Structures are given as structure tokens and as C-alpha cells.
Tab-separated table of C-alpha atoms and ligand atoms in Angstrom:
chain	number	residue	atom	x	y	z
A	14	MET	CA	158.528	110.952	89.834
A	15	THR	CA	158.530	107.712	87.912
A	16	GLN	CA	155.284	106.128	86.975
A	17	GLU	CA	154.887	102.674	85.517
A	18	VAL	CA	153.267	102.276	82.130
A	19	PRO	CA	149.674	101.193	82.754
A	20	PRO	CA	148.481	97.917	81.316
A	21	SER	CA	146.182	98.497	78.366
A	22	PRO	CA	142.749	98.703	79.939
A	23	VAL	CA	139.838	96.890	78.376
A	24	PRO	CA	136.510	98.718	77.900
A	25	ALA	CA	134.346	98.776	81.003
A	26	THR	CA	131.705	96.139	81.337
A	27	PRO	CA	129.355	95.861	84.266
A	28	SER	CA	130.247	92.215	84.522
A	29	VAL	CA	132.907	89.983	83.035
A	30	SER	CA	132.689	86.287	82.524
A	31	ALA	CA	133.981	83.761	84.995
A	32	ALA	CA	136.783	83.175	82.496
A	33	ALA	CA	138.524	85.999	84.391
A	34	TRP	CA	139.488	83.196	86.738
A	35	PRO	CA	142.583	81.770	85.091
A	36	SER	CA	142.742	78.148	84.167
A	37	GLY	CA	145.933	77.903	82.212
A	38	PRO	CA	148.734	79.687	80.418
A	39	GLY	CA	147.621	82.442	78.103
A	40	ARG	CA	144.464	83.093	80.053
A	41	LEU	CA	145.972	85.217	82.761
A	42	PRO	CA	143.936	88.289	83.710
A	43	GLU	CA	145.580	91.698	83.713
A	44	ALA	CA	147.020	91.166	87.127
A	45	ASP	CA	146.953	88.423	89.710
A	46	VAL	CA	145.909	90.905	92.371
A	47	ILE	CA	144.581	94.459	92.359
A	48	VAL	CA	145.206	96.520	95.483
A	49	VAL	CA	143.015	99.620	95.777
A	50	GLY	CA	144.658	102.449	97.727
A	51	ALA	CA	148.362	103.057	98.326
A	52	GLY	CA	148.209	104.001	101.997
A	53	PRO	CA	150.120	101.900	104.557
A	54	ALA	CA	147.770	98.910	104.141
A	55	GLY	CA	147.817	98.901	100.345
A	56	SER	CA	151.539	99.480	99.924
A	57	ALA	CA	152.385	96.768	102.469
A	58	ALA	CA	150.006	94.329	100.749
A	59	ALA	CA	151.403	95.161	97.295
A	60	CYS	CA	154.991	94.877	98.509
A	61	TYR	CA	154.539	91.404	100.020
A	62	LEU	CA	152.414	90.205	97.082
A	63	ALA	CA	155.100	91.271	94.612
A	64	ARG	CA	157.767	89.587	96.723
A	65	SER	CA	155.748	86.372	96.449
A	66	GLY	CA	156.153	86.596	92.691
A	67	LEU	CA	152.601	87.725	91.945
A	68	ASP	CA	151.679	90.353	89.381
A	69	VAL	CA	150.223	93.218	91.433
A	70	LEU	CA	148.475	96.368	90.330
A	71	LEU	CA	148.366	99.074	93.015
A	72	LEU	CA	145.773	101.741	92.135
A	73	GLU	CA	145.912	105.071	93.985
A	74	LYS	CA	143.530	107.950	93.362
A	75	ALA	CA	145.972	110.613	94.542
A	76	THR	CA	149.360	111.534	93.121
A	77	PHE	CA	152.324	111.402	95.501
A	78	PRO	CA	153.340	113.216	97.553
A	79	ARG	CA	149.863	113.549	99.062
A	80	GLU	CA	148.679	114.704	102.453
A	81	LYS	CA	146.879	112.422	104.918
A	82	VAL	CA	145.362	113.759	108.116
A	83	CYS	CA	147.333	111.971	110.830
A	84	GLY	CA	149.354	112.395	114.015
A	85	ASP	CA	152.433	111.090	112.164
A	86	GLY	CA	153.410	109.029	115.238
A	87	LEU	CA	154.834	105.536	114.857
A	88	THR	CA	155.144	103.101	117.758
A	89	PRO	CA	157.635	100.202	117.881
A	90	ARG	CA	154.933	98.067	116.202
A	91	ALA	CA	155.046	100.313	113.145
A	92	VAL	CA	158.857	100.377	113.217
A	93	LYS	CA	158.854	96.588	113.063
A	94	ALA	CA	156.463	96.666	110.089
A	95	LEU	CA	158.726	99.161	108.290
A	96	VAL	CA	161.786	97.008	108.897
A	97	GLY	CA	159.863	94.032	107.507
A	98	MET	CA	159.163	95.938	104.287
A	99	GLY	CA	162.833	96.860	103.983
A	100	VAL	CA	162.261	100.608	104.329
A	101	PRO	CA	165.457	102.421	105.436
A	102	ILE	CA	164.643	104.141	108.742
A	103	GLY	CA	167.934	105.791	109.658
A	104	GLU	CA	167.943	109.334	111.016
A	105	GLU	CA	169.930	110.306	107.896
A	106	ASP	CA	166.846	109.187	105.911
A	107	GLY	CA	164.698	111.825	107.651
A	108	TRP	CA	163.167	109.767	110.474
A	109	LEU	CA	162.952	111.200	113.985
A	110	ARG	CA	163.289	108.581	116.703
A	111	ASN	CA	161.459	108.610	120.021
A	112	LYS	CA	162.147	106.815	123.291
A	113	GLY	CA	158.620	106.358	124.550
A	114	LEU	CA	155.547	108.127	125.807
A	115	ARG	CA	155.423	111.214	127.988
A	116	VAL	CA	152.006	111.168	129.622
A	117	ILE	CA	150.585	114.274	131.269
A	118	GLY	CA	147.405	114.212	133.321
A	119	GLY	CA	145.855	114.654	136.744
A	120	GLY	CA	148.698	116.990	137.751
A	121	PHE	CA	151.387	114.388	136.925
A	122	ARG	CA	153.960	114.060	134.157
A	123	LEU	CA	155.516	110.649	133.477
A	124	GLU	CA	158.116	109.560	130.935
A	125	LEU	CA	157.493	105.916	130.075
A	126	PRO	CA	160.105	104.369	127.769
A	127	TRP	CA	158.974	101.877	125.129
A	128	PRO	CA	159.415	98.408	126.621
A	129	GLU	CA	162.532	96.342	125.917
A	130	LEU	CA	161.200	93.293	124.081
A	131	SER	CA	162.528	90.633	121.780
A	132	SER	CA	159.502	91.044	119.479
A	133	TYR	CA	159.656	94.824	118.923
A	134	PRO	CA	162.386	97.456	118.792
A	135	GLY	CA	162.699	99.758	121.789
A	136	TYR	CA	162.012	102.955	119.859
A	137	GLY	CA	159.320	104.664	117.800
A	138	LEU	CA	159.506	107.151	114.925
A	139	VAL	CA	157.840	110.271	113.614
A	140	ARG	CA	157.471	110.997	109.918
A	141	SER	CA	155.071	113.243	108.045
A	142	ARG	CA	152.489	111.275	106.069
A	143	LEU	CA	153.286	113.589	103.184
A	144	ASP	CA	156.337	111.506	102.396
A	145	PHE	CA	155.804	108.473	104.654
A	146	ASP	CA	153.122	107.072	102.344
A	147	GLU	CA	155.144	107.801	99.231
A	148	THR	CA	158.154	106.019	100.768
A	149	LEU	CA	156.017	102.917	101.323
A	150	ALA	CA	154.495	103.059	97.846
A	151	ARG	CA	157.971	103.309	96.296
A	152	ALA	CA	159.079	100.309	98.374
A	153	ALA	CA	156.158	98.347	96.912
A	154	GLN	CA	157.178	99.490	93.432
A	155	ARG	CA	160.766	98.423	94.042
A	156	ALA	CA	159.481	94.999	95.074
A	157	GLY	CA	157.806	94.752	91.662
A	158	ALA	CA	154.262	96.095	92.158
A	159	ARG	CA	152.880	98.204	89.296
A	160	LEU	CA	151.757	101.456	90.905
A	161	LEU	CA	149.257	103.623	89.040
A	162	GLU	CA	148.800	107.035	90.616
A	163	GLY	CA	145.915	109.376	89.835
A	164	VAL	CA	143.551	106.470	89.159
A	165	THR	CA	140.262	106.458	91.080
A	166	VAL	CA	138.567	103.101	91.430
A	167	THR	CA	134.859	103.584	90.805
A	168	GLY	CA	133.425	100.152	91.562
A	169	PRO	CA	133.714	96.396	91.512
A	170	VAL	CA	133.435	94.231	88.412
A	171	LEU	CA	131.550	91.040	89.151
A	172	ASP	CA	131.508	87.714	87.399
A	173	ARG	CA	128.305	85.747	86.838
A	174	THR	CA	128.463	84.292	90.329
A	175	GLY	CA	128.705	87.723	91.948
A	176	ARG	CA	132.375	87.307	92.765
A	177	MET	CA	134.777	90.170	92.151
A	178	ALA	CA	136.727	89.819	88.941
A	179	GLY	CA	138.294	93.257	88.899
A	180	VAL	CA	137.472	96.927	89.289
A	181	THR	CA	136.387	99.845	87.158
A	182	ALA	CA	138.447	103.009	87.361
A	183	ARG	CA	139.001	106.378	85.734
A	184	PRO	CA	141.640	109.083	85.893
A	185	THR	CA	141.159	111.209	89.002
A	186	ALA	CA	141.975	114.326	87.013
A	187	ALA	CA	139.450	113.508	84.275
A	188	PRO	CA	136.324	112.144	85.954
A	189	GLU	CA	134.329	112.783	82.772
A	190	GLU	CA	136.245	110.024	81.010
A	191	PRO	CA	134.554	106.624	80.732
A	192	ASP	CA	135.410	103.871	83.183
A	193	VAL	CA	137.966	101.281	82.223
A	194	THR	CA	138.140	97.772	83.640
A	195	TYR	CA	141.133	96.202	85.330
A	196	ARG	CA	140.787	92.488	85.912
A	197	ALA	CA	142.369	90.375	88.601
A	198	ARG	CA	141.900	87.121	90.442
A	199	VAL	CA	141.678	88.792	93.842
A	200	VAL	CA	141.150	92.388	94.980
A	201	VAL	CA	142.311	94.054	98.205
A	202	ALA	CA	140.306	97.028	99.498
A	203	ALA	CA	142.907	99.245	101.163
A	204	ASP	CA	140.957	102.395	100.344
A	205	GLY	CA	140.728	103.754	103.864
A	206	ASN	CA	137.951	104.642	106.247
A	207	SER	CA	135.178	105.373	103.726
A	208	SER	CA	136.060	102.303	101.590
A	209	ARG	CA	133.620	102.831	98.741
A	210	LEU	CA	134.688	99.482	97.328
A	211	SER	CA	133.621	97.607	100.469
A	212	LEU	CA	130.354	99.539	100.480
A	213	ALA	CA	129.733	98.583	96.857
A	214	MET	CA	130.150	94.945	97.915
A	215	GLY	CA	127.559	95.426	100.663
A	216	LEU	CA	129.994	95.749	103.579
A	217	ARG	CA	128.819	98.534	105.880
A	218	LYS	CA	130.240	99.914	109.078
A	219	ARG	CA	129.087	98.257	112.262
A	220	ASP	CA	127.397	100.482	114.838
A	221	ASP	CA	128.360	98.150	117.670
A	222	ARG	CA	132.075	98.925	117.280
A	223	PRO	CA	133.959	101.969	118.559
A	224	LEU	CA	134.793	104.916	116.391
A	225	GLY	CA	137.102	107.835	117.071
A	226	VAL	CA	137.307	111.300	115.607
A	227	ALA	CA	140.571	113.210	115.637
A	228	VAL	CA	141.805	116.611	114.456
A	229	ARG	CA	145.336	117.813	113.924
A	230	THR	CA	147.434	120.714	112.738
A	231	TYR	CA	151.074	121.881	112.802
A	232	TYR	CA	152.805	124.730	114.649
A	233	THR	CA	156.355	125.997	114.417
A	234	SER	CA	157.786	125.272	117.841
A	235	PRO	CA	161.096	125.041	119.691
A	236	ARG	CA	159.865	121.601	120.796
A	237	HIS	CA	160.095	120.199	117.267
A	238	GLU	CA	162.911	117.792	118.156
A	239	ASP	CA	161.218	116.257	121.203
A	240	ASP	CA	162.304	112.632	121.396
A	241	TRP	CA	159.201	111.547	123.307
A	242	LEU	CA	155.651	111.183	121.985
A	243	GLU	CA	153.624	113.371	124.330
A	244	ALA	CA	150.035	112.540	125.332
A	245	TRP	CA	147.755	114.752	127.443
A	246	LEU	CA	144.865	113.077	129.224
A	247	ASP	CA	143.156	116.228	130.521
A	248	LEU	CA	140.583	117.046	127.865
A	249	TRP	CA	137.498	118.574	129.434
A	250	ASP	CA	134.030	119.428	128.209
A	251	GLY	CA	132.679	121.620	131.003
A	252	GLY	CA	133.013	119.501	134.154
A	253	GLN	CA	133.442	116.196	132.284
A	254	GLN	CA	136.731	114.571	131.408
A	255	LEU	CA	136.492	113.273	127.846
A	256	PRO	CA	137.560	109.791	126.680
A	257	GLY	CA	140.535	110.548	124.500
A	258	TYR	CA	143.796	112.437	124.558
A	259	GLY	CA	145.651	115.338	123.057
A	260	TRP	CA	149.062	114.785	121.484
A	261	ILE	CA	152.162	116.811	120.713
A	262	PHE	CA	154.629	115.056	118.424
A	263	GLY	CA	157.823	116.873	117.395
A	264	MET	CA	158.387	116.523	113.650
A	265	GLY	CA	162.086	117.416	113.654
A	266	ASP	CA	161.522	119.957	110.866
A	267	GLY	CA	160.788	123.038	112.958
A	268	THR	CA	157.171	122.060	113.641
A	269	SER	CA	155.087	119.966	116.046
A	270	ASN	CA	152.095	117.887	115.002
A	271	VAL	CA	149.423	118.811	117.545
A	272	GLY	CA	146.015	117.200	117.731
A	273	LEU	CA	143.404	115.433	119.792
A	274	GLY	CA	141.131	112.463	119.406
A	275	LEU	CA	137.929	111.412	121.140
A	276	LEU	CA	135.958	108.183	121.304
A	277	ASN	CA	132.293	107.786	120.494
A	278	THR	CA	131.651	106.040	123.818
A	279	SER	CA	130.871	109.215	125.767
A	280	ALA	CA	127.675	111.243	125.799
A	281	SER	CA	129.685	114.299	124.656
A	282	PHE	CA	130.633	112.662	121.349
A	283	GLY	CA	128.915	114.390	118.476
A	284	HIS	CA	128.387	117.601	120.463
A	285	VAL	CA	132.017	118.579	120.887
A	286	ASP	CA	133.466	121.389	118.782
A	287	TYR	CA	136.868	119.820	118.106
A	288	ARG	CA	138.585	122.946	116.860
A	289	GLU	CA	137.397	124.899	119.864
A	290	LEU	CA	138.480	122.089	122.220
A	291	LEU	CA	141.929	122.128	120.601
A	292	ARG	CA	142.209	125.905	121.046
A	293	ARG	CA	141.075	125.705	124.680
A	294	TRP	CA	143.537	122.925	125.459
A	295	LEU	CA	146.441	124.755	123.806
A	296	ALA	CA	145.556	128.041	125.521
A	297	GLY	CA	146.850	126.499	128.761
A	298	MET	CA	150.321	125.725	127.316
A	299	PRO	CA	153.438	127.796	128.102
A	300	ALA	CA	153.720	130.640	125.553
A	301	GLU	CA	157.359	129.748	124.722
A	302	TRP	CA	156.224	126.422	123.205
A	303	GLY	CA	154.671	128.485	120.430
A	304	TYR	CA	151.311	126.741	120.004
A	305	THR	CA	149.526	129.937	118.996
A	306	GLU	CA	147.514	131.015	115.948
A	307	GLN	CA	150.449	133.026	114.547
A	308	ASN	CA	152.623	129.888	114.507
A	309	ARG	CA	150.035	127.570	112.991
A	310	THR	CA	151.357	126.391	109.608
A	311	ALA	CA	148.454	124.242	108.398
A	312	PRO	CA	144.662	124.136	108.591
A	313	ILE	CA	143.079	122.154	111.434
A	314	ARG	CA	141.874	119.011	109.703
A	315	GLY	CA	139.981	116.048	111.090
A	316	ALA	CA	138.963	112.529	110.137
A	317	ALA	CA	137.412	109.399	111.592
A	318	LEU	CA	139.295	106.529	113.205
A	319	PRO	CA	137.476	103.268	112.455
A	320	MET	CA	138.262	100.902	115.330
A	321	GLY	CA	138.023	97.370	116.656
A	322	PHE	CA	136.996	95.714	113.347
A	323	ASN	CA	134.094	98.065	112.670
A	324	ARG	CA	133.578	96.645	109.178
A	325	THR	CA	133.188	92.904	108.727
A	326	PRO	CA	133.474	90.350	107.246
A	327	HIS	CA	137.025	90.983	106.132
A	328	TYR	CA	136.641	88.679	103.161
A	329	THR	CA	133.775	88.355	100.774
A	330	ARG	CA	133.528	87.151	97.161
A	331	GLY	CA	137.076	87.854	96.014
A	332	LEU	CA	137.595	91.000	98.133
A	333	LEU	CA	139.867	91.245	101.196
A	334	LEU	CA	139.798	94.295	103.474
A	335	ALA	CA	143.006	95.649	105.027
A	336	GLY	CA	143.570	98.656	107.305
A	337	ASP	CA	140.979	101.371	107.883
A	338	SER	CA	138.649	99.850	105.274
A	339	GLY	CA	138.211	96.963	107.732
A	340	GLY	CA	138.147	99.229	110.820
A	341	MET	CA	141.486	98.010	112.130
A	342	VAL	CA	142.567	100.964	114.302
A	343	ASN	CA	143.498	99.895	117.846
A	344	PRO	CA	140.702	101.256	120.109
A	345	PHE	CA	143.080	101.439	123.077
A	346	ASN	CA	145.306	104.145	121.572
A	347	GLY	CA	144.032	105.209	118.130
A	348	GLU	CA	147.036	103.743	116.339
A	349	GLY	CA	146.213	102.630	112.808
A	350	ILE	CA	149.366	102.616	110.687
A	351	ALA	CA	150.994	99.512	112.188
A	352	TYR	CA	147.746	97.537	112.012
A	353	ALA	CA	147.159	98.622	108.410
A	354	MET	CA	150.647	97.436	107.448
A	355	GLU	CA	150.352	94.178	109.372
A	356	ALA	CA	146.944	93.442	107.844
A	357	GLY	CA	148.327	94.239	104.384
A	358	GLN	CA	151.099	91.713	104.965
A	359	LEU	CA	148.670	89.107	106.302
A	360	ALA	CA	146.319	89.603	103.337
A	361	ALA	CA	149.279	89.183	100.966
A	362	GLU	CA	150.380	85.954	102.643
A	363	VAL	CA	146.856	84.503	102.473
A	364	ILE	CA	146.461	85.508	98.824
A	365	ALA	CA	149.849	84.043	97.849
A	366	GLN	CA	148.851	80.716	99.407
A	367	ALA	CA	145.389	80.849	97.822
A	368	LEU	CA	146.634	81.545	94.314
A	369	ALA	CA	149.099	78.679	94.563
A	370	ARG	CA	146.192	76.226	94.876
A	371	PRO	CA	145.388	74.454	91.635
A	372	GLY	CA	141.676	75.200	91.445
A	373	ALA	CA	139.254	77.991	92.247
A	374	ALA	CA	137.599	76.030	95.053
A	375	GLY	CA	140.910	75.432	96.811
A	376	ALA	CA	141.872	79.087	96.456
A	377	GLU	CA	138.514	80.170	97.822
A	378	ARG	CA	138.971	77.985	100.885
A	379	VAL	CA	142.255	79.693	101.690
A	380	LEU	CA	140.872	83.199	101.126
A	381	ALA	CA	137.933	82.431	103.409
A	382	GLY	CA	140.495	81.849	106.190
A	383	TYR	CA	141.624	85.503	106.188
A	384	PRO	CA	138.990	86.770	108.697
A	385	ARG	CA	139.940	83.920	111.044
A	386	ALA	CA	143.624	84.824	110.777
A	387	LEU	CA	142.802	88.458	111.626
A	388	LYS	CA	140.703	87.374	114.593
A	389	ASP	CA	143.509	85.155	115.825
A	390	ALA	CA	145.909	88.090	115.621
A	391	TYR	CA	143.759	90.865	117.119
A	392	GLY	CA	140.253	89.561	117.981
A	393	GLY	CA	140.615	88.994	121.729
A	394	TYR	CA	142.700	92.144	122.188
A	395	TYR	CA	140.145	94.282	120.333
A	396	THR	CA	137.282	92.822	122.366
A	397	LEU	CA	139.233	93.773	125.495
A	398	ALA	CA	139.765	97.234	124.058
A	399	ARG	CA	136.040	97.646	123.462
A	400	THR	CA	135.389	97.001	127.151
A	401	PHE	CA	138.046	99.587	128.017
A	402	VAL	CA	136.653	102.293	125.723
A	403	THR	CA	133.131	101.708	127.015
A	404	ALA	CA	134.432	102.148	130.571
A	405	ILE	CA	136.338	105.368	129.878
A	406	GLY	CA	133.263	106.724	128.093
A	407	HIS	CA	131.899	107.298	131.616
A	408	PRO	CA	133.477	110.626	132.685
A	409	ARG	CA	133.837	109.493	136.308
A	410	PHE	CA	135.794	106.403	135.274
A	411	MET	CA	138.133	108.434	133.050
A	412	GLN	CA	138.745	110.840	135.926
A	413	PHE	CA	139.242	107.962	138.374
A	414	ALA	CA	141.674	106.182	136.031
A	415	THR	CA	143.739	109.355	135.472
A	416	ARG	CA	143.812	110.295	139.144
A	417	HIS	CA	144.717	106.813	140.400
A	418	GLY	CA	146.836	105.596	137.484
A	419	MET	CA	149.154	108.551	136.989
A	420	PRO	CA	150.733	108.510	140.485
A	421	ARG	CA	151.740	104.842	139.935
A	422	PRO	CA	154.595	104.573	137.407
A	423	ALA	CA	154.703	100.744	137.587
A	424	LEU	CA	151.011	100.591	136.726
A	425	MET	CA	151.541	103.106	133.917
A	426	ARG	CA	154.371	101.000	132.446
A	427	PHE	CA	151.860	98.142	132.313
A	428	VAL	CA	149.323	100.502	130.712
A	429	VAL	CA	151.835	101.489	127.986
A	430	LYS	CA	152.318	97.816	127.116
A	431	LEU	CA	148.586	97.145	127.166
A	432	LEU	CA	147.552	100.216	125.169
A	433	GLY	CA	150.413	99.840	122.691
A	434	ASN	CA	149.874	96.072	122.276
A	435	LEU	CA	153.577	95.616	122.944
A	436	THR	CA	154.341	92.295	124.567
A	437	ASP	CA	156.494	89.251	123.961
A	438	PRO	CA	154.391	86.159	123.267
A	439	ARG	CA	156.855	83.913	125.071
A	440	ALA	CA	159.383	84.516	127.822
A	441	GLY	CA	158.009	87.986	128.520
A	442	ASP	CA	157.654	89.534	131.961
A	443	ALA	CA	154.620	89.328	134.269
A	444	ALA	CA	152.901	92.234	132.487
A	445	ASP	CA	153.306	90.462	129.129
A	446	ARG	CA	151.849	87.278	130.543
A	447	VAL	CA	148.812	89.064	132.020
A	448	ILE	CA	148.090	90.987	128.799
A	449	ASN	CA	148.569	87.907	126.591
A	450	ALA	CA	146.380	85.792	128.858
A	451	LEU	CA	143.635	88.442	128.904
A	452	SER	CA	143.735	88.748	125.111
A	453	LYS	CA	143.581	84.971	124.693
A	454	MET	CA	140.787	84.481	127.219
A	455	THR	CA	138.635	87.258	125.769
A	456	PRO	CA	136.473	85.958	122.952
A	457	ALA	CA	137.361	87.346	119.518
A	458	ALA	CA	134.341	88.945	117.938
B	508	LIG	C1	143.756	112.936	112.986
B	508	LIG	C2	144.297	111.528	112.902
B	508	LIG	C3	145.488	111.226	113.546
B	508	LIG	C4	146.030	109.932	113.464
B	508	LIG	N1	147.233	109.702	114.042
B	508	LIG	C5	147.810	108.495	113.934
B	508	LIG	C6	149.121	108.269	114.437
B	508	LIG	O1	149.771	109.184	114.962
B	508	LIG	N2	149.654	107.008	114.323
B	508	LIG	C7	148.960	105.987	113.731
B	508	LIG	O2	149.483	104.862	113.686
B	508	LIG	N3	147.722	106.177	113.211
B	508	LIG	C8	147.138	107.413	113.275
B	508	LIG	N4	145.917	107.626	112.692
B	508	LIG	C9	145.260	106.522	111.964
B	508	LIG	C10	145.921	106.297	110.596
B	508	LIG	O3	145.996	107.515	109.903
B	508	LIG	C11	145.133	105.282	109.757
B	508	LIG	O4	144.747	104.194	110.558
B	508	LIG	C12	145.954	104.773	108.564
B	508	LIG	O5	146.233	105.815	107.668
B	508	LIG	C13	145.233	103.647	107.834
B	508	LIG	O6	145.932	103.278	106.676
B	508	LIG	P1	145.160	102.678	105.387
B	508	LIG	O7	146.199	102.324	104.420
B	508	LIG	O8	144.193	101.652	105.827
B	508	LIG	O9	144.248	103.881	104.855
B	508	LIG	P2	144.678	105.314	104.312
B	508	LIG	O10	145.919	105.770	104.942
B	508	LIG	O11	143.461	106.163	104.469
B	508	LIG	O12	144.972	105.081	102.773
B	508	LIG	C14	143.925	104.820	101.867
B	508	LIG	C15	144.418	105.154	100.467
B	508	LIG	O13	143.429	104.759	99.526
B	508	LIG	C16	143.300	105.769	98.551
B	508	LIG	N5	141.958	105.644	97.974
B	508	LIG	C17	140.771	105.865	98.603
B	508	LIG	N6	139.759	105.641	97.767
B	508	LIG	C18	140.299	105.269	96.584
B	508	LIG	C19	139.750	104.930	95.325
B	508	LIG	N7	138.438	104.916	95.110
B	508	LIG	N8	140.594	104.612	94.306
B	508	LIG	C20	141.949	104.609	94.513
B	508	LIG	N9	142.517	104.943	95.685
B	508	LIG	C21	141.696	105.264	96.718
B	508	LIG	C22	143.524	107.069	99.318
B	508	LIG	O14	143.887	108.133	98.477
B	508	LIG	C23	144.652	106.647	100.255
B	508	LIG	O15	145.920	106.844	99.674
B	508	LIG	C24	145.339	108.906	112.766
B	508	LIG	C25	144.131	109.215	112.124
B	508	LIG	C26	143.608	110.488	112.186
B	508	LIG	C27	142.315	110.796	111.491
């Protein structure tokens, strides 16, 4: 694995002077932009920043390849984001394509192809996060970003005005070593759900936004080459249908990624034993599929899904949030990778424009527009999604929706577009127009 030579760090200081803001040749900081975290959000941000000609430092606490608890499922939205980054996605490159969603629930089984649109490809992908994230990080490196692996960011460095002027960091493998300071004009927090950097800047999670919890594991299975993403709606806690779904995604490598996710909008949330629920759900599967303890190849691991902008504002004092750090998972379906990559790209575009302004005040004005740009892109849709997840938090509604939706394939095709946020903005069909109009009419919050 190649690793770039790190820039010579300067000794840590709790605060550096405002001179970290460049005002002419020879006074450049160590990088134009520091991106913290090389997940999908961070690597996308670093890739687009480097393509804009900026000097980017991408700091990642882990060393690739590294595991990330995930379903490994990519919708056409994520495929589009990968194409945009220039990542090769051929089957010969190890990607398994899928045609759409197979939904099972209420005694029905429907295969719903991804919609044919001009804005998105008509297929999805599956790829283990073990090498998916490394592939993206290497793409950012190829674009010119300086990737430092095994470097844990420990906190912000502030200038006299309280604006971020860099970060402190230390080697992940040697936490006893003193912090070093990396300076930059702008910092992107792409450090995932817990986002210590955002917390250190006073940005906490919002309780009024939805949150999911999901668990997953892998089993060897003859279904490993399934070319549909399979979702099961029948998750029960006693007599109550739970708001969420179970998934089975073939990995193409002899295993299936199997997991389930639930929303915090039901009374059961917080009381459910996820591992037990997973076992109970799988106990009802045909034995020949192989989803048994003997075939389990990995521990059952879980993590939170921060949804619907559950950390705001997305810009404060030199720090932009992208991906899970800013709670950008789609509440309708739990998809986070595409939104992380799109937000990374958007953050990069805003930063490139900001740093091209001649003075600090002009740059600041552009950076302050980032939350607005995010709201324009997703605000109305996420507000709509919050209404939906509140509704399905009522067990009777979830049961009603499954029972009355599943027998109606035309309605379910609409649901796939709505839940996957897959529409054409112009010249789409009636479903596209309804979804776009609803998203536009719903206030972004
Ligand atoms: C069980 C489960 C299943 C899921 N399934 C899917 C799915 O099938 N499809 C989908 O689209 N989404 C899925 N998601 C959501 C998806 O995983 C996330 O939304 C996505 O990973 C967000 O990307 P990110 O770049 O914002 O954050 P992350 O992927 O979490 O990346 C953050 C990076 O920052 C690094 N980092 C953290 N702190 C520091 C620090 N202090 N210093 C340096 N580096 C740091 C981490 O090591 C990590 O590499 C699932 C989530 C869960 C929990």
C-alpha cells in the first residue's frame, strides 16, 4: 500500500494566529483544505477538491483496508456518484450489479426494477465496504489529495476569532505521542456518525430528527449472486410490526450480507434485542438458503444511522459537515453512501468557489451558503421523509401500508422511486412529477 509522505507537522498549539488565513504567496498554510475521515463523504470531498486544484490533506484514523458496518448495497444514486468520481465499476473490477428491489411482505413478493431515468443509471451495485472505501480513497489520492492513514484527529485548532484554522492529530497506533497541528483554510468533518470534530465545535445531534439502528452479518449462501437487493418488511416484536426492514444482499463472493434496521419512531425502539430479532427473522427462512449459525462468517455488528439532517448547522466557523457527521442518511430507506458522496462533492464545490474569492470575508460568505445548498438539494424531501417515518412508527400504519401497498405493483413502483429518491427533475413521468412537487412544496427544515 502506498502512503504519501506527510507534511512536516508543526508542534501543537491550542490556538494559532489568524495569520493561518493566507494573504499572499509564501504564507500558505499546510494545506488549503483538511478533510477528516476517508469514508465515502471524505474521499468524495477530497477527490473533487483536488480536481479543483486545491491542496488537500485527507486524514483517516484507520489503515486501509478497514471494515465498516454496512449493508454494502448501492442504489443507482450511488452508482451515479461513483461514475462522477471516475471509479471503474465494471463487473471485472469486482462489482456485483443488481436490477432493482425484491420486496417481501404481507404474504407478497414483488420484483421492482430500478426506474429507467435520464438522471440515474438503471442498475445498482453491491461491494463490501472493506474495499469499497479503500477504492474511493485511492481515487481521491489519484486526483491529487494527500491521504494520511493511521492518523486520528483529536480536535480543532482555533484562531483568535474562534474560527477553525486546522486540527490536532496523533498517530492512531501511538496515542501516547503528543498532538501535532495541521493547518488549513477550511476543514471538512467527514468523520462519520459520532463526529467528535463537530462535537468539539459545539454541534450536537438533534433529538427532533429521526435516527435508525441497524445490525448486519455475513453468511455463506447459495444466494450470493442474487442480482436483486432483497428487502423484508415483516419484522415483528410480539404482535407489533416494526418500522424498518430486513435485507439480504448477495455479495457475489460466496456470502450474503444479511441485516435489519429499525427507526426510532416506534415505541419498541430502545427495547428491541436486535441480534435476537435477526435470529428470529432468519429462523423462518428456507434451510437451503444457509442463513444458519454454522454458516455465519462474521460477528453481528451494529451501528446508528443518523438521518434527515440530525446535526445542524452544516457550516460553522471554518468547518463544513458532510455525510453521517451531518446526519445525511435518507430516512425513507436508510441509504447513506450516496448522500455522503453527494454532500462531499457539494462541499468541495462550495469550498473551491470560496477559496477563489480574494478576501476572507468573501470566502466566508460563500461557505455560509453551504447549508442552504444542502437544504435546496434534500431539505423538502427529508421533511417529507420525517412525516413518513413518524407515520410508520405507529404499528397499525406499518401493517396497513404493507397489507394495502404490496398487492399493488403500480403503487409499489411509485414507492421505490419515492423511497430511493430516484426521479427525473424534468420530463419525468407522473410519479416523478408528484414526488418532485411534494419535495418542493414541503418546507426544508
Ligand atoms: C448496519 C448498517 C447498514 C448500512 N447499510 C447501508 C447500505 O446498504 N447502503 C448505504 O448506502 N448506506 C448504508 N448504511 C449507511 C452508511 O454506512 C453511512 O451512511 C456511510 O458510511 C456514511 O459515510 P461517511 O463517509 O459520512 O461516514 P463513514 O463511512 O462512517 O466514514 C467516516 C470515516 O471517518 C474516519 N474517522 C472517524 N473519526 C476520525 C478521526 N477522529 N480522525 C480521523 N478519521 C476519523 C473513520 O475511520 C471513517 O473512515 C448502513 C449503516 C449501517 C450502520
